[in-house]
Short mmCIF file of C-alpha atoms and ligand atoms in Angstrom, two decimals:
data_model
loop_
_atom_site.label_atom_id
_atom_site.label_comp_id
_atom_site.label_asym_id
_atom_site.label_seq_id
_atom_site.Cartn_x
_atom_site.Cartn_y
_atom_site.Cartn_z
CA MET A 1 128.78 93.62 102.57
CA ILE A 2 127.74 94.76 99.07
CA SER A 3 129.51 92.59 96.47
CA LEU A 4 131.13 93.72 93.21
CA GLU A 5 128.25 92.02 91.38
CA GLU A 6 125.73 94.15 93.26
CA LEU A 7 127.87 97.22 92.58
CA GLN A 8 127.86 96.30 88.87
CA LEU A 9 124.04 96.30 88.93
CA ALA A 10 123.90 99.53 90.95
CA ALA A 11 126.21 101.31 88.50
CA ARG A 12 123.97 100.37 85.53
CA ASN A 13 120.64 100.98 87.22
CA HIS A 14 120.75 104.34 88.94
CA GLY A 15 118.25 105.73 91.40
CA MET A 16 116.69 109.19 91.56
CA PRO A 17 118.92 111.45 93.71
CA LEU A 18 116.59 112.33 96.59
CA GLU A 19 117.10 116.09 96.12
CA ALA A 20 115.14 115.56 92.85
CA LEU A 21 112.04 115.04 95.03
CA ARG A 22 111.83 118.84 94.65
CA TYR A 23 110.52 118.43 91.06
CA PRO A 24 106.83 117.54 90.67
CA VAL A 25 107.80 115.81 87.38
CA THR A 26 111.21 114.17 87.45
CA PRO A 27 113.55 115.38 84.68
CA VAL A 28 114.18 112.38 82.40
CA GLY A 29 117.84 111.85 83.31
CA LEU A 30 117.01 111.87 87.03
CA HIS A 31 114.22 109.25 86.84
CA TYR A 32 115.40 105.91 88.24
CA LEU A 33 116.30 103.08 85.83
CA LEU A 34 115.98 99.32 86.04
CA ILE A 35 117.06 97.08 83.21
CA HIS A 36 117.39 93.33 83.88
CA TYR A 37 119.40 92.48 80.73
CA ASP A 38 120.92 94.80 78.06
CA ILE A 39 119.33 97.91 76.54
CA PRO A 40 118.34 96.70 73.06
CA LEU A 41 119.27 98.78 70.01
CA VAL A 42 115.98 99.44 68.21
CA GLU A 43 115.54 101.30 64.91
CA ALA A 44 112.04 102.76 64.58
CA ALA A 45 112.00 101.94 60.84
CA GLY A 46 112.21 98.17 61.24
CA TRP A 47 110.17 97.93 64.44
CA ARG A 48 106.56 96.70 64.66
CA LEU A 49 104.19 95.85 67.48
CA ALA A 50 102.37 92.52 67.09
CA VAL A 51 98.96 92.12 68.76
CA GLY A 52 97.77 88.53 68.66
CA GLY A 53 96.58 85.46 70.53
CA LEU A 54 92.88 85.34 71.38
CA VAL A 55 91.77 88.26 69.21
CA GLU A 56 89.46 88.50 66.20
CA ARG A 57 91.87 90.63 64.16
CA PRO A 58 95.61 90.26 64.84
CA LEU A 59 97.47 93.54 64.28
CA SER A 60 100.98 94.47 63.21
CA LEU A 61 101.62 98.19 63.70
CA SER A 62 104.47 100.56 62.93
CA LEU A 63 105.43 103.36 65.33
CA GLU A 64 103.83 105.88 62.94
CA GLU A 65 100.58 103.92 62.95
CA ILE A 66 100.58 103.86 66.77
CA ARG A 67 101.36 107.59 66.93
CA ALA A 68 98.44 108.28 64.55
CA ARG A 69 95.98 106.70 67.03
CA PRO A 70 94.13 108.61 69.79
CA ALA A 71 96.68 109.92 72.29
CA THR A 72 96.45 110.41 76.02
CA GLU A 73 98.79 111.82 78.66
CA LEU A 74 99.24 110.39 82.17
CA THR A 75 101.38 111.74 85.01
CA VAL A 76 102.53 108.65 86.91
CA THR A 77 104.76 107.97 89.90
CA MET A 78 106.63 104.72 89.25
CA GLU A 79 108.57 102.78 91.88
CA CYS A 80 110.57 99.58 91.60
CA ALA A 81 109.19 96.73 93.72
CA GLY A 82 112.76 96.19 94.96
CA ASN A 83 113.03 99.68 96.46
CA GLY A 84 114.35 99.30 100.04
CA ARG A 85 115.91 95.87 99.33
CA ALA A 86 119.43 96.80 100.50
CA ARG A 87 118.07 97.55 103.98
CA LEU A 88 116.91 93.96 104.55
CA GLU A 89 118.96 91.52 106.61
CA PRO A 90 120.05 89.10 105.31
CA ARG A 91 120.20 91.11 102.07
CA PRO A 92 118.61 89.40 99.03
CA VAL A 93 121.22 89.62 96.25
CA SER A 94 119.77 91.70 93.40
CA GLN A 95 119.69 95.39 92.53
CA PRO A 96 120.62 96.93 95.93
CA TRP A 97 118.22 99.86 96.20
CA LEU A 98 118.09 101.97 99.36
CA ASP A 99 115.15 104.43 98.98
CA GLU A 100 115.67 106.02 95.58
CA ALA A 101 114.05 103.68 92.98
CA VAL A 102 111.26 106.11 92.10
CA GLY A 103 110.38 108.87 89.67
CA THR A 104 107.37 110.69 88.25
CA ALA A 105 106.95 111.18 84.52
CA VAL A 106 104.38 112.45 82.05
CA TRP A 107 103.78 109.57 79.65
CA THR A 108 102.13 110.13 76.27
CA GLY A 109 100.76 107.25 74.26
CA THR A 110 97.68 105.47 73.05
CA PRO A 111 95.30 103.79 75.52
CA LEU A 112 95.89 100.02 75.68
CA ARG A 113 92.13 99.50 75.95
CA LEU A 114 91.48 101.07 72.51
CA LEU A 115 94.09 98.93 70.76
CA LEU A 116 92.69 95.76 72.34
CA GLU A 117 89.14 96.77 71.37
CA GLU A 118 90.33 97.26 67.80
CA ALA A 119 91.88 93.77 67.79
CA GLY A 120 88.70 92.36 69.37
CA VAL A 121 89.48 90.34 72.50
CA LEU A 122 87.73 86.95 72.43
CA GLU A 123 85.44 85.57 75.15
CA ASP A 124 87.82 83.10 76.79
CA ALA A 125 90.60 85.64 77.35
CA VAL A 126 92.07 85.61 80.87
CA GLU A 127 95.28 87.61 80.67
CA VAL A 128 97.24 89.81 78.30
CA VAL A 129 100.99 89.12 78.02
CA PHE A 130 103.48 91.88 77.12
CA ARG A 131 106.87 90.90 75.66
CA GLY A 132 109.92 93.12 75.47
CA LEU A 133 112.73 92.84 72.92
CA ASP A 134 115.39 92.38 75.59
CA ARG A 135 116.64 88.86 76.34
CA GLY A 136 118.74 87.33 79.07
CA LEU A 137 119.18 84.54 81.58
CA GLU A 138 117.44 84.53 84.92
CA GLY A 139 117.03 81.64 87.33
CA GLY A 140 118.98 79.60 84.75
CA VAL A 141 116.26 80.17 82.12
CA GLU A 142 116.87 82.07 78.87
CA GLN A 143 113.97 84.42 78.29
CA SER A 144 112.55 87.65 76.95
CA TYR A 145 111.36 90.10 79.58
CA GLU A 146 107.61 89.30 79.80
CA ARG A 147 104.79 90.25 82.16
CA SER A 148 101.01 89.92 82.07
CA LEU A 149 97.94 91.83 83.19
CA PRO A 150 94.47 90.47 84.02
CA VAL A 151 92.23 91.03 80.98
CA ASP A 152 89.78 93.16 83.02
CA LEU A 153 92.50 95.62 83.93
CA ALA A 154 93.87 95.67 80.36
CA LEU A 155 90.39 96.43 78.97
CA GLY A 156 88.98 98.52 81.81
CA GLY A 157 91.99 100.34 83.25
CA GLU A 158 94.01 103.37 82.27
CA ALA A 159 97.10 101.58 80.96
CA VAL A 160 98.91 103.38 78.16
CA LEU A 161 101.24 102.25 75.38
CA ALA A 162 103.66 105.15 75.73
CA TYR A 163 106.02 106.53 73.09
CA GLU A 164 106.91 109.77 74.91
CA ILE A 165 108.23 110.69 78.35
CA ASN A 166 107.95 114.33 79.49
CA GLY A 167 107.11 115.37 75.92
CA GLU A 168 110.07 113.67 74.21
CA PRO A 169 110.41 110.33 72.41
CA LEU A 170 111.39 107.58 74.86
CA PRO A 171 115.17 107.43 75.25
CA PRO A 172 116.72 103.95 74.79
CA GLN A 173 116.96 103.27 78.53
CA HIS A 174 113.24 103.94 79.13
CA GLY A 175 112.01 101.58 76.41
CA PHE A 176 112.27 103.15 72.93
CA PRO A 177 110.14 102.99 70.86
CA LEU A 178 107.17 101.86 73.00
CA ARG A 179 106.48 100.73 76.56
CA LEU A 180 103.55 99.78 78.71
CA VAL A 181 102.61 102.11 81.59
CA VAL A 182 100.16 100.80 84.18
CA PRO A 183 99.51 103.55 86.73
CA GLY A 184 99.64 102.55 90.40
CA TRP A 185 101.47 99.24 89.84
CA TYR A 186 105.06 98.51 90.80
CA GLY A 187 107.69 99.18 88.13
CA MET A 188 108.12 95.63 86.76
CA THR A 189 104.63 95.83 85.22
CA ASN A 190 105.68 98.57 82.80
CA VAL A 191 107.29 96.44 80.06
CA LYS A 192 109.81 98.40 77.96
CA TRP A 193 110.89 97.87 74.32
CA LEU A 194 107.51 96.28 73.60
CA ALA A 195 107.52 93.79 70.74
CA ALA A 196 104.33 91.80 71.22
CA ILE A 197 101.02 91.76 73.06
CA GLU A 198 99.35 88.36 73.30
CA VAL A 199 95.90 87.61 74.69
CA VAL A 200 95.87 84.22 76.46
CA ASP A 201 93.28 81.91 78.05
CA ARG A 202 95.16 81.09 81.27
CA PRO A 203 97.26 82.83 83.90
CA PHE A 204 100.75 83.54 82.54
CA THR A 205 103.48 81.63 84.41
CA GLY A 206 106.64 83.23 82.96
CA HIS A 207 109.64 83.93 85.18
CA GLN A 208 108.86 87.62 85.84
CA GLN A 209 105.32 86.69 86.88
CA ALA A 210 105.41 83.41 88.77
CA VAL A 211 109.03 83.19 90.01
CA SER A 212 110.21 86.80 90.46
CA TYR A 213 108.04 89.57 91.86
CA CYS A 214 106.21 87.39 94.39
CA LEU A 215 106.36 87.80 98.16
CA ARG A 216 107.64 84.53 99.62
CA THR A 217 109.34 83.53 102.84
CA ASP A 218 111.21 80.51 101.39
CA GLU A 219 111.72 78.67 98.07
CA ALA A 220 108.83 76.26 98.74
CA ASP A 221 106.36 79.10 99.33
CA GLU A 222 104.17 79.69 96.24
CA GLY A 223 104.14 83.39 97.06
CA ILE A 224 101.84 86.38 96.65
CA PRO A 225 102.27 88.24 93.34
CA LEU A 226 103.18 91.91 93.69
CA THR A 227 100.74 94.31 92.08
CA ARG A 228 100.18 97.89 93.32
CA MET A 229 102.67 100.11 95.15
CA LEU A 230 102.41 100.28 98.94
CA PRO A 231 102.49 103.80 100.38
CA ARG A 232 105.81 105.55 100.89
CA ALA A 233 106.87 109.07 101.91
CA LEU A 234 110.38 110.34 101.20
CA MET A 235 112.01 113.60 102.24
CA VAL A 236 114.57 115.76 100.50
CA PRO A 237 117.60 115.24 102.76
CA PRO A 238 117.94 118.66 104.46
CA GLY A 239 121.03 120.83 104.68
CA ILE A 240 124.32 119.79 103.11
CA PRO A 241 125.91 116.33 102.79
CA ASP A 242 129.34 115.15 103.81
CA PHE A 243 131.18 113.56 100.89
CA PRO A 244 131.53 110.49 101.02
CA THR A 245 129.24 109.46 103.95
CA ARG A 246 126.45 111.79 102.82
CA ARG A 247 125.58 112.51 106.45
CA ARG A 248 123.63 115.79 106.61
CA THR A 249 124.44 118.98 108.52
CA VAL A 250 121.97 121.84 109.08
CA PRO A 251 122.33 125.06 111.10
CA ASP A 252 120.13 125.36 114.20
CA GLY A 253 116.86 127.25 113.90
CA PRO A 254 113.82 126.57 111.72
CA VAL A 255 114.55 123.91 109.08
CA PRO A 256 111.92 123.46 106.35
CA LEU A 257 111.50 119.75 105.58
CA GLU A 258 109.82 118.74 102.32
CA GLY A 259 109.18 115.63 100.29
CA ARG A 260 106.70 113.55 98.30
CA ALA A 261 104.44 110.62 99.14
CA TRP A 262 102.51 108.13 97.00
CA SER A 263 100.53 104.89 97.02
CA GLY A 264 99.14 102.68 94.26
CA TRP A 265 96.11 101.83 96.41
CA GLY A 266 94.49 105.27 96.52
CA PRO A 267 95.32 108.82 97.55
CA VAL A 268 97.72 109.45 100.42
CA GLU A 269 95.68 110.60 103.42
CA SER A 270 98.43 111.62 105.79
CA VAL A 271 102.18 112.09 106.11
CA GLU A 272 103.77 112.28 109.54
CA VAL A 273 107.28 113.34 110.51
CA SER A 274 109.41 112.23 113.45
CA THR A 275 112.56 114.09 114.48
CA ASP A 276 113.46 111.61 117.24
CA GLY A 277 113.96 108.40 115.24
CA GLY A 278 110.30 107.37 115.27
CA GLY A 279 109.46 107.97 118.96
CA THR A 280 106.97 110.80 118.39
CA TRP A 281 105.16 111.83 115.20
CA ARG A 282 103.64 115.11 113.98
CA PRO A 283 101.43 115.65 110.92
CA ALA A 284 102.99 117.25 107.84
CA GLU A 285 101.08 119.58 105.53
CA LEU A 286 99.96 117.57 102.48
CA ASP A 287 99.08 118.82 98.96
CA GLU A 288 96.73 117.35 96.38
CA PRO A 289 98.66 115.51 93.63
CA GLU A 290 98.82 116.77 90.03
CA SER A 291 97.15 113.59 88.88
CA GLN A 292 95.41 110.68 90.56
CA TRP A 293 98.51 108.59 89.82
CA ALA A 294 101.21 111.04 90.89
CA TRP A 295 102.86 111.68 94.24
CA HIS A 296 101.69 114.35 96.71
CA ALA A 297 104.03 117.09 97.95
CA TRP A 298 104.34 117.50 101.75
CA ARG A 299 106.17 119.89 104.08
CA TYR A 300 106.95 120.31 107.76
CA GLU A 301 108.84 122.96 109.70
CA TRP A 302 111.39 121.56 112.15
CA ALA A 303 112.62 123.77 115.01
CA ALA A 304 116.13 122.30 115.06
CA ARG A 305 118.34 122.59 118.17
CA THR A 306 122.06 121.69 118.28
CA GLY A 307 122.59 117.91 118.49
CA GLU A 308 122.33 114.59 116.63
CA TYR A 309 118.97 113.50 115.20
CA GLU A 310 117.31 110.85 113.09
CA LEU A 311 114.49 112.23 110.95
CA ARG A 312 111.78 109.89 109.67
CA CYS A 313 108.58 110.25 107.65
CA ARG A 314 105.70 107.88 106.97
CA ALA A 315 102.56 107.90 104.81
CA ARG A 316 99.12 106.35 105.16
CA ASP A 317 96.78 105.88 102.17
CA ALA A 318 93.00 106.01 101.79
CA ALA A 319 92.86 102.19 101.74
CA GLY A 320 94.32 102.17 105.28
CA ASN A 321 97.83 100.96 104.35
CA GLU A 322 100.45 102.58 106.59
CA GLN A 323 104.24 102.40 106.34
CA PRO A 324 105.80 100.16 108.99
CA LEU A 325 108.70 101.44 111.09
CA GLU A 326 110.76 98.26 110.55
CA PRO A 327 111.24 96.28 107.30
CA ALA A 328 109.35 93.03 106.66
CA TRP A 329 111.77 90.47 105.18
CA ASN A 330 110.99 88.32 102.12
CA LEU A 331 113.13 86.17 99.82
CA GLY A 332 113.19 88.53 96.82
CA GLY A 333 113.55 91.69 98.89
CA TYR A 334 110.38 93.32 97.57
CA ALA A 335 108.03 96.00 98.82
CA ASN A 336 110.12 97.12 101.80
CA ASN A 337 108.33 100.38 102.51
CA ALA A 338 109.65 100.86 106.06
CA ALA A 339 109.76 104.56 106.99
CA GLN A 340 112.85 106.43 105.73
CA ARG A 341 115.65 107.31 108.18
CA VAL A 342 117.74 110.47 107.66
CA PRO A 343 120.52 111.05 110.24
CA VAL A 344 121.20 114.77 110.69
CA THR A 345 123.67 116.85 112.70
CA VAL A 346 122.37 120.23 113.82
CA ALA A 347 125.42 122.48 114.14
CA GLY A 348 125.39 125.19 116.83
N1 LIG B 401 111.54 94.93 78.76
C1 LIG B 401 111.79 95.27 80.02
N2 LIG B 401 110.89 96.01 80.68
C2 LIG B 401 111.10 96.38 81.96
C3 LIG B 401 112.27 95.98 82.64
C4 LIG B 401 113.22 95.21 81.94
O1 LIG B 401 114.28 94.84 82.46
N3 LIG B 401 112.94 94.87 80.63
N4 LIG B 401 112.43 96.34 83.97
C5 LIG B 401 111.18 96.57 84.72
C6 LIG B 401 111.39 97.06 86.06
S1 LIG B 401 111.80 95.90 87.22
C7 LIG B 401 111.16 98.36 86.40
S2 LIG B 401 111.27 98.85 88.01
C8 LIG B 401 110.80 99.36 85.37
C9 LIG B 401 111.77 100.53 85.41
O2 LIG B 401 111.42 101.48 84.45
P1 LIG B 401 112.40 102.68 84.13
O3 LIG B 401 113.78 102.10 83.95
O4 LIG B 401 111.88 103.34 82.92
O5 LIG B 401 112.37 103.58 85.34
O6 LIG B 401 110.80 98.82 84.07
C10 LIG B 401 110.27 97.52 83.95
N5 LIG B 401 110.15 97.14 82.57
MO1 LIG B 402 111.71 96.94 89.33
#
């Protein structure tokens, strides 16, 4: 079963309690967290962001200089690529998420595109590499946390260099003083504690790009890099939980079910609910999201009769991606978006 090492990771990196799906914007302390190494201690006064590599004018900017630049605000649903990992068998040993590695935040910062235009990206640029201040060992290799983006997305997309979350300076655990936010992409893309941005002339092959965060069936498999979030619907677990199993109990009669659904591949087109473990499905009512990059609210009224049930929900997006009913296994335990299961007792 779950090892003490996995518990150690789970105790550091908490999920969003699913009852917090009730908030359109997740309060900061309820947003999930994932930190591979240690949270670095950063003093704004001594910190600078370096922008270099294949640029005409390398930059070195203080937090004040970044804050003085044009600002934008983006409401973004962010989900860890490892969400659902603990439900795979055999279980890949890493952060053991069930369903809760998600949150929605309002990020304020300066558009990445503008900063890169100011530096002047040169012709032969292929990717842009983002380096965090945090360091650790992974796969036996000592490293800084680093990820890249294709240059077209960095220059043409909506990515933001964010210094605020929900209107407050980033707290240490979310990347103070500056982080990257790339709407629609899985969590690992959003490099925290940014120290440097480097424009390069070839695909970046660092650990977090070419080794981790790829879908592969075995070690020899080169793998498919993870990019955008697959669709997922989650429900607020109804009724009241048993402590410590967390099994739910509701009274019989009409039970309002509610939740949120998102996809990084386009708007969610439908959410369906099953009250018989996935045998039959009924459409839920679906709202428009607050932003193109934020989750949609959904609701469904369940006429609950005394007995034992398994509730499920599943989303389909405009690109035609639909949540599977069973998990698809891969070595790293990524992108398991199998439809949620919520066992419920309806008391008479
Ligand atoms: N520098 C740095 N950035 C990072 C990470 C990290 O460990 N170090 N974790 C990544 C992963 S895997 C995820 S899912 C998100 C989580 O962001 P949050 O903790 O703000 O929710 O941050 C990403 N950015
Ligand atoms: Mo993640």
